[in-house]
Phi, psi and omega in degrees: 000135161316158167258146175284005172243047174107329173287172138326049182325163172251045158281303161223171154276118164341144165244137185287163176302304199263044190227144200250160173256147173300109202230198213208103177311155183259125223239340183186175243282005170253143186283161176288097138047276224300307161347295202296315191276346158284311183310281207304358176281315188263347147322323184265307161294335171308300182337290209295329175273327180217021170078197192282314202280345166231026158306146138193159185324290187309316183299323175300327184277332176259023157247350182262359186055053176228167173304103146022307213256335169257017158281305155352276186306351141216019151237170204219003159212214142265311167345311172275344185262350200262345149326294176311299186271059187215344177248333168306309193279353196250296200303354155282307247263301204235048154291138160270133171249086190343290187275051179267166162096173179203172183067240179289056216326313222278338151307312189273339185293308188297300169307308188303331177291311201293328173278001155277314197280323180304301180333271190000307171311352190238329161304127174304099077274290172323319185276004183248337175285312184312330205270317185307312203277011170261319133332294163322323178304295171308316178250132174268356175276339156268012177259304222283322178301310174303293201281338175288301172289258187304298195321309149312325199250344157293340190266348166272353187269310164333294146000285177297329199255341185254311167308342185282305189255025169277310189282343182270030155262335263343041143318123135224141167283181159252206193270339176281336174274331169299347199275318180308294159001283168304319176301325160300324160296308185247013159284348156298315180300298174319289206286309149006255138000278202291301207281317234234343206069356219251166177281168149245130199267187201280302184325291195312293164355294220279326191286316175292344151328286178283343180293322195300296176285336172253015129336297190308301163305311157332283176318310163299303185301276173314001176269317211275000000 
């Protein structure tokens, strides 16, 4: 995948404009790999060039080099393919990784997540969550795809990834605080971002990091 400022992600290699990618006709009643990965490839890049509103179906089938009629057949917007690729590219992009860090684990772990989700934020995948949760605001069928689909199932992965590394802390929440927890953690980021346009910078990172966790012990500390 491109970085929007040009680099190389090691997610993928950039595809040139005029050049299609190769694909593997469909042949039965499962769409082809290759097919599925062309689309959502040249979706996430068309986006980052030239933005939501002039995305469009045709444009994704002659950059991915497949028919019109066979995006049709298993998507049913651009909405559903930028979807498609915004959960393909997150679940690496923003998995936690517990045991990371060292010294103050539960602090370097944490910051270290949190400076994966900014990067994410710079990434055509980040720039494709940004464009959806900007749709949404206007459409309810894409807010409704959205917060029912990727949105729920990152926010159990959060969840999951912040109760993990809370607990090799020996931090435990109960669920309403944990829930509360995660809205502090990544609500900075988000408002950042969304509200402001603006990057997110280290400071921000690290002060939200630390405010988070020891909250977190505040909180253990009165369950217990």
């Amino acid at each position: 995948m491109r970085r929007v400022d040009g680099t190389i992600s090691a997610t993928r290699k950039p595809q040139a404009a005029c050049e299609k990618t190769t694909v593997i006709s469909r042949t039965g009643p499962r769409r082809s790999e290759s097919v599925r990965l062309a689309v959502l490839h040249a979706a996430d890049d068309l986006l980052v060039e030239r933005g939501f509103a002039a995305l469009t179906i045709e444009g994704i089938a002659h950059r991915a080099g497949v028919a019109k009629q066979t995006i049709y057949r298993w998507w049913k917007s651009k909405v559903d393919i930028l979807l498609d690729t915004l959960t393909d590219d997150a679940r690496e992009a923003l998995a936690w990784h517990v045991d990371e860090g060292d010294g103050d684990s539960g602090k370097d772990a944490l910051t270290s997540h949190l400076q994966r989700v900014a990067d994410f934020f710079e990434e055509p995948a980040g720039k494709v969550l940004q464009a959806l949760l900007g749709q949404a605001q206007l459409d309810g069928d894409t807010a409704a795809s959205l917060r029912d689909g990727f949105l729920r199932e990152q926010r159990e992965r959060d969840k999951a990834g912040l109760r993990d590394l809370l607990g090799c802390d020996g931090i435990f929440v109960d669920d309403r605080h944990l829930d509360r927890l995660v809205d502090l953690l990544l609500g900075p980021l988000y408002h950042r971002v969304l509200v402001f346009g603006a990057p997110i910078d280290k400071e921000l990172v690290e002060s939200t990091s630390r405010l988070v966790l020891t909250l977190a012990r505040e909180m253990s500390t009165e369950a217990s």
